[in-house]
Coordinates of C-alpha atoms in Angstrom, one line a residue:
M1 CA 23.0 8.7 -12.0
H2 CA 19.2 8.7 -11.7
Q3 CA 17.4 6.1 -13.8
D4 CA 13.6 6.0 -14.3
R5 CA 11.9 3.0 -12.8
F6 CA 9.3 0.9 -14.5
Y7 CA 7.1 -1.9 -13.2
I8 CA 6.8 -5.4 -14.6
S9 CA 4.2 -7.7 -13.1
Y10 CA 6.4 -10.9 -13.3
T11 CA 9.9 -12.1 -12.5
P12 CA 11.8 -12.5 -15.7
T13 CA 13.2 -16.0 -16.4
T14 CA 15.3 -15.0 -19.5
P15 CA 17.8 -12.2 -20.0
E16 CA 15.7 -10.7 -22.8
I17 CA 12.1 -9.7 -22.4
W18 CA 9.5 -7.6 -24.3
L19 CA 7.6 -4.8 -22.6
N20 CA 4.3 -3.5 -23.9
G21 CA 1.2 -1.7 -22.6
K22 CA 1.2 1.3 -20.3
E23 CA 4.9 1.0 -19.2
A24 CA 6.1 0.6 -22.8
H25 CA 4.1 3.7 -23.8
H26 CA 5.6 5.6 -20.8
I27 CA 9.1 4.6 -21.8
L28 CA 8.8 5.4 -25.5
H29 CA 6.4 8.3 -25.6
V30 CA 6.8 10.1 -22.3
K31 CA 10.4 9.5 -21.4
R32 CA 11.3 9.2 -25.1
A33 CA 13.9 6.5 -24.5
K34 CA 15.9 5.3 -27.6
L35 CA 17.8 2.2 -28.6
G36 CA 20.6 1.8 -26.1
S37 CA 18.9 3.6 -23.3
K38 CA 19.3 2.1 -19.9
I39 CA 16.2 1.8 -17.6
M40 CA 15.5 0.3 -14.2
L41 CA 12.8 -2.3 -13.9
F42 CA 11.3 -3.8 -10.7
D43 CA 8.9 -6.7 -10.2
G44 CA 7.1 -5.8 -7.0
K45 CA 8.6 -8.9 -5.3
G46 CA 11.9 -7.4 -4.2
F47 CA 14.0 -7.6 -7.4
E48 CA 15.2 -4.7 -9.5
Y49 CA 16.9 -4.9 -12.9
I50 CA 19.1 -2.7 -14.9
A51 CA 18.2 -3.2 -18.6
N52 CA 19.2 -1.9 -21.9
I53 CA 16.7 -1.2 -24.8
T54 CA 17.8 -3.4 -27.7
E55 CA 14.8 -3.3 -30.0
I56 CA 11.7 -1.0 -30.6
L57 CA 8.7 -2.2 -32.5
D58 CA 5.6 0.0 -32.8
D59 CA 4.4 0.3 -29.1
K60 CA 6.6 -2.3 -27.6
L61 CA 10.2 -2.7 -26.9
K62 CA 12.7 -5.5 -26.1
V63 CA 15.2 -5.0 -23.3
S64 CA 18.3 -7.0 -22.3
I65 CA 18.7 -7.4 -18.6
E66 CA 22.3 -6.6 -17.6
Q67 CA 22.0 -6.9 -13.9
S68 CA 19.5 -8.2 -11.4
K69 CA 19.6 -7.8 -7.6
T70 CA 17.4 -7.8 -4.5
V71 CA 17.3 -4.5 -2.7
D72 CA 15.5 -4.3 0.6
R73 CA 14.1 -0.8 1.3
E74 CA 11.2 -2.2 3.4
A75 CA 10.3 -1.3 6.9
H76 CA 11.0 -4.0 9.5
I77 CA 7.4 -3.9 10.7
D78 CA 4.4 -5.4 8.9
I79 CA 1.6 -2.8 9.0
T80 CA -1.9 -3.3 7.9
I81 CA -4.4 -0.4 7.7
A82 CA -8.1 -1.3 7.5
F83 CA -10.1 1.9 6.7
S84 CA -13.6 3.0 6.0
V85 CA -13.4 4.4 2.4
P86 CA -13.5 8.3 2.4
K87 CA -15.3 10.3 -0.3
G88 CA -14.0 11.1 -3.7
K89 CA -10.3 11.2 -4.5
L90 CA -9.2 11.3 -0.8
V91 CA -9.0 7.5 -1.0
N92 CA -6.4 7.8 -3.7
F93 CA -4.4 10.1 -1.5
L94 CA -4.6 7.7 1.4
I95 CA -3.5 4.8 -0.7
Q96 CA -0.6 6.7 -2.4
K97 CA 0.8 8.0 0.9
C98 CA 0.5 4.7 2.8
A99 CA 2.3 2.9 -0.1
E100 CA 5.1 5.5 -0.1
L101 CA 5.5 5.0 3.7
G102 CA 5.8 1.2 3.3
V103 CA 2.4 -0.1 4.6
K104 CA 2.3 -3.7 3.7
T105 CA -1.5 -4.2 3.3
L106 CA -4.5 -1.9 2.9
I107 CA -8.0 -3.2 3.6
P108 CA -11.0 -1.2 2.5
L109 CA -13.7 -1.6 5.2
H110 CA -17.4 -1.3 5.2
C111 CA -18.6 -0.2 8.7
D112 CA -22.0 0.6 10.1
R113 CA -21.5 4.3 9.5
S114 CA -19.6 4.1 6.2
V115 CA -20.7 6.8 3.8
V116 CA -19.1 5.3 0.7
D117 CA -20.3 1.8 -0.2
I118 CA -18.0 0.0 -2.7
R119 CA -19.2 -3.5 -2.0
S120 CA -20.8 -3.9 -5.5
K121 CA -17.7 -2.7 -7.3
S122 CA -14.8 -3.9 -5.1
D123 CA -12.9 -5.6 -8.0
E124 CA -13.1 -2.5 -10.1
K125 CA -11.9 -0.2 -7.3
T126 CA -9.1 -2.6 -6.3
E127 CA -7.8 -2.6 -9.9
K128 CA -7.8 1.2 -10.0
W129 CA -6.1 1.5 -6.6
N130 CA -3.4 -1.0 -7.6
K131 CA -2.4 1.4 -10.3
V132 CA -2.0 4.1 -7.6
V133 CA 0.2 1.8 -5.5
I134 CA 2.4 0.9 -8.5
E135 CA 3.0 4.6 -9.4
A136 CA 3.8 5.3 -5.7
S137 CA 6.3 2.4 -5.6
K138 CA 8.0 3.6 -8.8
Q139 CA 8.4 7.1 -7.4
C140 CA 9.6 6.2 -3.9
K141 CA 11.9 3.3 -5.0
R142 CA 10.0 0.5 -3.2
N143 CA 10.6 -2.8 -4.7
Y144 CA 7.5 -4.3 -3.2
I145 CA 3.9 -3.4 -3.9
T146 CA 1.4 -2.7 -1.1
K147 CA -1.3 -5.3 -1.2
I148 CA -4.9 -4.0 -1.4
E149 CA -7.5 -6.5 -0.3
N150 CA -11.1 -6.6 -1.6
V151 CA -13.5 -4.7 0.6
M152 CA -14.3 -6.5 3.9
L153 CA -17.3 -6.1 6.3
F154 CA -16.3 -5.0 9.8
D155 CA -17.6 -8.2 11.3
G156 CA -15.5 -10.3 8.9
L157 CA -12.4 -8.3 9.6
I158 CA -12.7 -8.8 13.4
K159 CA -12.5 -12.5 12.9
T160 CA -8.9 -12.1 11.5
I161 CA -7.6 -10.1 14.5
C162 CA -5.9 -13.3 15.9
N163 CA -3.5 -13.2 12.9
Y164 CA -1.7 -10.1 14.3
D165 CA 0.7 -9.4 17.2
L166 CA -1.0 -6.2 18.0
S167 CA -4.5 -5.0 16.9
L168 CA -5.5 -1.4 17.3
I169 CA -8.8 0.5 16.7
A170 CA -8.6 4.3 16.4
C171 CA -11.4 6.1 18.2
T172 CA -12.2 9.1 20.4
E173 CA -13.7 7.1 23.3
S174 CA -12.7 8.4 26.8
H175 CA -11.1 5.1 27.7
A176 CA -8.9 5.0 24.6
K177 CA -5.2 4.9 25.3
T178 CA -2.6 7.0 23.6
L179 CA -0.8 5.2 20.8
K180 CA 2.5 5.9 22.4
S181 CA 1.6 4.2 25.7
V182 CA 0.3 1.1 23.9
L183 CA 3.4 0.8 21.7
N184 CA 5.6 1.1 24.8
E185 CA 3.8 -2.0 26.1
H186 CA 4.3 -4.0 22.9
L187 CA 7.9 -3.4 22.0
S188 CA 8.4 -6.7 20.2
A189 CA 5.3 -6.6 17.9
K190 CA 6.1 -7.4 14.3
K191 CA 2.7 -7.6 12.6
I192 CA 0.3 -4.8 13.5
I193 CA -3.2 -3.9 12.2
C194 CA -5.0 -0.6 12.9
I195 CA -8.7 -0.2 12.1
I196 CA -9.9 3.3 11.1
G197 CA -13.6 4.0 10.9
S198 CA -15.7 6.5 9.0
E199 CA -15.9 10.2 9.8
G200 CA -18.8 9.4 12.2
G201 CA -16.7 7.0 14.1
F202 CA -17.5 3.4 15.1
T203 CA -20.8 2.4 16.6
H204 CA -21.0 1.0 20.2
R205 CA -21.6 -2.4 18.7
E206 CA -18.4 -2.3 16.6
L207 CA -16.3 -1.0 19.4
E208 CA -17.5 -3.7 21.8
M209 CA -17.0 -6.4 19.2
A210 CA -13.5 -5.2 18.4
E211 CA -12.4 -5.0 22.1
K212 CA -13.8 -8.4 22.9
A213 CA -11.7 -9.8 20.0
G214 CA -8.5 -8.1 21.5
C215 CA -8.3 -4.8 19.7
V216 CA -6.8 -2.0 21.8
P217 CA -8.7 1.4 21.5
I218 CA -6.2 4.1 20.8
N219 CA -6.1 7.8 20.0
V220 CA -3.3 9.9 18.5
G221 CA -4.1 13.3 20.1
P222 CA -7.0 15.5 21.1
S223 CA -8.1 16.3 17.5
T224 CA -10.6 14.2 15.5
L225 CA -8.8 13.3 12.4
R226 CA -10.1 12.7 8.9
I227 CA -9.8 9.1 7.7
E228 CA -6.9 9.7 5.3
T229 CA -5.1 11.9 7.9
A230 CA -5.4 9.2 10.6
A231 CA -4.1 6.5 8.2
I232 CA -1.0 8.5 7.4
V233 CA -0.4 9.7 10.9
I234 CA -0.8 6.3 12.5
S235 CA 1.4 4.6 9.9
S236 CA 4.1 7.1 10.4
M237 CA 4.0 6.8 14.2
L238 CA 4.2 3.0 13.9
L239 CA 7.2 3.2 11.5
Y240 CA 8.9 5.6 13.8
A241 CA 8.3 3.6 17.0
Y242 CA 9.7 0.4 15.5
S243 CA 12.5 1.8 13.4
G244 CA 16.1 1.0 14.1

């Protein structure tokens, strides 16, 4: 039987807990749950809980946890997507779909040609995008939450490239390799980052810096993709290549 899933931002240490705020409102006023209703909770750290509503008080409710378990629905590859922020609501679409796919980490990136500059309001944006991630995890039954880093400068990101088994930079340069050929050469990679630039692409300076640091220039076909399209396509291809 299908059970609605709701997020709690902590791991319960007692069998009875109170829920309030947005999730309590959703449970009581959107789903119209009653005393005795069973709901599914997850904590974003791998645990999910079957709980029974035992008390309702104004806009909060008490639940009794009847069962807790770890359920691993995660991909067996650690993917980080660093991306120049696209305009408007397209960034929400990018974040939602990457979270649904199982991308582990998203890094908003400020590049030389970035059109959208969120450096002065990074915390505000991160808080908003975390809500998108939580809703996506609720819907797709992930028990983990995609981590969204604060905005990084391109130069700063490149200094972290050594932390990955395989580092990719998406571009349309003539010397770029196909993603398929690169993955065939790195069959044992477990932790991968792909850097996606603005609609205008990376500058020569950025590409040179990235390649010197060990990034492999890749393309995914003859078309020039939008930022959000590239993020979803590349994530999907990586998941497929390392599945099973």
